[in-house]
Amino acid sequence: MAVHSRSILFCKEISKFLFFRKNVVRRSSHFQYYPDKNTPVEGETTKLNMFQAIGNAMDLALEKDQSAVLFGEDVAFGGVFRCSMGLQKKHGKDRVFNTPLCEQGIVGFGIGLAVAGSTAIAEIQFADYIFPAFDQIVNEAAKYRYRSGGMFDCGRLTIRAPCGAVGHGALYHSQMPEAYFAHTPGLKIVIPRGPVKAKGLLLSCIEDKDPCIFFEPKVLYRAAVEEVPKQAYKLPLGKAEIVVPGNHVTLIGWGTQVHVLCEVAEIAKNSHGISCEVIDLMTILPWDSETVFNSAKKTGRIIIAHEAPMTCGFGSELAASIQEDCFLHLEAPVRRVTGFDSPFPHIFEPFYLPDKWRCLDAVINIVKY
Amino acid sequence: MVVSSSMIRFTRKMTNNFGQLRSIKTNSKMSQKIQNTTIWTEKLEILKPEQVKKIPMYRVMDENGNIYDSAKDPMIENETLRSMYKCMIQLNVMDKILYESQRQGRISFYMTSFGEEGTHLGSAVALSEEDLIYTQYRETGVLLWRGVTLQECINQCYGNNLDKAKGKQMPCHYGSKDKNFVTISSPLATQIPQAVGSAYAFKRNKSNKCCVVYFGEGAASEGDAHAAFNFAATLEVPLILFCRNNGYAISTPSEEQYRGDAIAGRALGYGISVIRVDGNDTLAVYDAMKLAREISISKECPILIEAMTYRMGHHSTSDDSSAYRSVEEVENWQKFSPMLRFRKYLESKNLWNEDQEKQCVEESKNNVLKAFGEAEKVNKPDWREMFTDVNWSMPNNLIKQREYLASHLEKYKEHYPLQNFKHS
Ligand SMILES: Cc1ncc(C[n+]2csc(CCOP(=O)(O)OP(=O)(O)O)c2C)c(N)n1
Ligand SMILES: [Mg+2]
């Protein structure tokens, strides 16, 4: 680019100057990735990161269902996170396209497509920007079937949105808004923890009879790489997974946080002799109470960890339900390790997140309780 | 006429309600107004957007800085003209260095204003310091002209302890209470209806100032933009709605963003007066803003300015625009560079020359590097700042969480970057 090629020379000079100064180290990410070891289906696999797995799922959905369309801000050139790369070229401009910059428009349009019998895959560029569409999601999509006695519904709508901490996203490129939507009957809310889960869960959402919100932890788009089955496959919604089996403490999380918890379980076992069971909730609404309660009854000690603030975070719902159903089995109060009750801050992110040290400390304390 | 398309709707409504309307009689104010403003027709016709006359683009200079109509030279004072150009250079140099510093991981993010310097300076200079400014994020030149220092900007980008917002926001989210520049927020278009509210407050206080809100042509697609236009028109506020139409919203070209006569074309439908201006013609932008300001304050009405320009740089440091536009396209815009044109104008007035240019670039570079070095020396704020400014006074849950974090950090200090943060 002209302006940049001209400025490159200039910048070389600057670089020299800058490099003489104290070197600033890029912050490393707050978690270690634990690849999924289970293969959901037999057959050939390919190595994919999470944005590729999501792109692959959408590609298969577009191939299988000619009514399916994919749209949102900057989707045509591949999306700002590259999930829809190559899809417009392959499936055509009428099926994969940019919309004007308007989230309420995107969701309202998606509902209309679904009402008319098309499959709609709507992308909201960041979960932080889903709020202009709150009304369309909460008052419209979620209530369509109920208010018409089942005559109309928009189950063919899936809303995808990148979410969560990335190290430097601050207030508006970091949020985990699942709890706002979990308060709304009629929706399904799903959050994958890596490529294998993302592909299977997204295909389920796309074919599900209810409107789904699929939150994609954006820090995993590139950081998470797994062997993903080539064929289409679906993973059940409303089902949690026991990622690490254990006996002493149950750790519940979703999305990126599951990886933090896996590492915590490892440290707890190796350094403290504590056996943790890690559960990935995967579907936030409707959540898998059976798996959670069984584990709670087994260990009697539960810690829930999420990036979103504590007050009215989804952990609150889990904690309340667990004490209602498993009270006599509990050895300690259910603990929540979460983001703090402030907006998501920029430079304080390392202090804000429920990182492995905060989770580990909670594990050690809950055992001592 | 653009008005006619809304008139069609109006006419349709009137036809539907015809019987009712008759019975209201002409003594009601409302129906009198309708009688007076309705144009009746017996010819059934659908008006097409192509039939509407395009809003012309105001210009003062040609690409070589020559004034088209010498009577129209705005005759800005020589010293001001020079300061404007120096400010453009400063902005340009700052953008280059900070962009590069992001590449090196010194700051986490950056957005440049390459190619839009004319819209920034032309508009900012025509305002009074009292006027309240709301911006989107790509208006750093306006901020610099207001007198926010490089040091303040760079402190913000670093989120160091001298940053007034205490490291809470991403880089480029500037704000200055002293300079009447409302802190930038990432969610697009949210500032537009807010600016209408501020303007309304000014009107009620008879403060003889206006409010100015900047936004991109992409942001203008948001529901908030519609709400703001309609509120501004109906509540009759002294507000300038300044749209920077730079051709792109990230990768989305304006052809996919809207149809019709762009953003200016909408204004008339809302009943808002409008000027379209060549955003790369700094003098034209200045003229437009000056006139809009006068009218908007004296007549208590909103005015929309659509400044046509081009985003020469990538959207941000997270973007690579070669994925969606050609090198030729960008190069082609080089010849419309607002800075080049403005410089030629200055040179024609003997206000600028090559030596001054070199000296100014050098000075600007030194200014930035000095501020940069200073900012880098300063620690980040105390981590406890994370809990401040959530509410006016800290609620119990936060007090408890802060105490919990303090004892956690005491116990696990080796795992946290505490050495980079101020201790209090
Ligand atoms: C509500 C909302 N949706 C999406 C975004 C993501 N986003 C940031 S900038 C941008 C493009 C804005 O384009 P435009 O308004 O034309 O301004 P420009 O970048 O061209 O100056 C988008 C989509 C956002 N910040 N806020
Ligand atoms: Mg734009």
Coordinates of N, CA, C and O and ligand atoms in Angstrom, one line a residue, chain B residues 116 136-138 216-219 244-250 311, ligand 2:
Chain B
E116 N -7.4 11.2 6.3 CA -8.6 11.9 6.9 C -8.2 13.1 7.6 O -9.0 13.7 8.4
Q136 N -16.0 9.2 17.3 CA -16.0 7.7 17.2 C -14.7 7.1 17.6 O -14.7 6.3 18.5
Y137 N -13.6 7.3 16.9 CA -12.3 6.9 17.3 C -11.2 7.4 16.3 O -10.1 7.4 16.6
R138 N -11.7 7.7 15.1 CA -10.7 8.1 14.1 C -10.8 9.6 13.9 O -11.0 10.1 12.8
G216 N -18.7 7.5 11.6 CA -18.4 6.9 10.3 C -19.6 6.6 9.5 O -20.7 6.5 10.0
E217 N -19.5 6.4 8.2 CA -20.6 6.1 7.3 C -21.1 4.7 7.7 O -22.3 4.4 7.5
G218 N -20.3 3.8 8.2 CA -20.7 2.5 8.7 C -21.5 2.6 9.9 O -22.7 2.1 10.0
A219 N -21.1 3.4 10.9 CA -21.8 3.6 12.1 C -23.2 4.2 11.8 O -24.2 3.9 12.6
R244 N -18.0 11.2 8.7 CA -16.8 11.0 7.9 C -17.1 9.8 7.0 O -17.1 8.6 7.5
N245 N -17.4 10.1 5.8 CA -17.6 8.9 4.8 C -16.3 8.6 4.1 O -15.9 9.2 3.2
N246 N -15.6 7.6 4.7 CA -14.3 7.2 4.1 C -14.3 6.0 3.3 O -13.3 5.4 3.0
G247 N -15.5 5.6 2.8 CA -15.6 4.5 1.8 C -15.7 3.1 2.4 O -16.1 2.2 1.7
Y248 N -15.2 2.9 3.6 CA -15.2 1.6 4.2 C -15.6 1.6 5.6 O -15.3 2.5 6.4
A249 N -16.2 0.5 6.0 CA -16.4 0.1 7.4 C -15.6 -1.2 7.5 O -16.1 -2.2 7.1
I250 N -14.5 -1.2 8.1 CA -13.5 -2.3 8.0 C -13.4 -2.8 6.6 O -13.0 -2.0 5.8
R311 N -10.2 6.2 3.6 CA -9.4 5.7 4.6 C -8.1 5.1 4.0 O -8.2 4.0 3.4
Ligands
MG2 MG -16.0 4.3 7.3

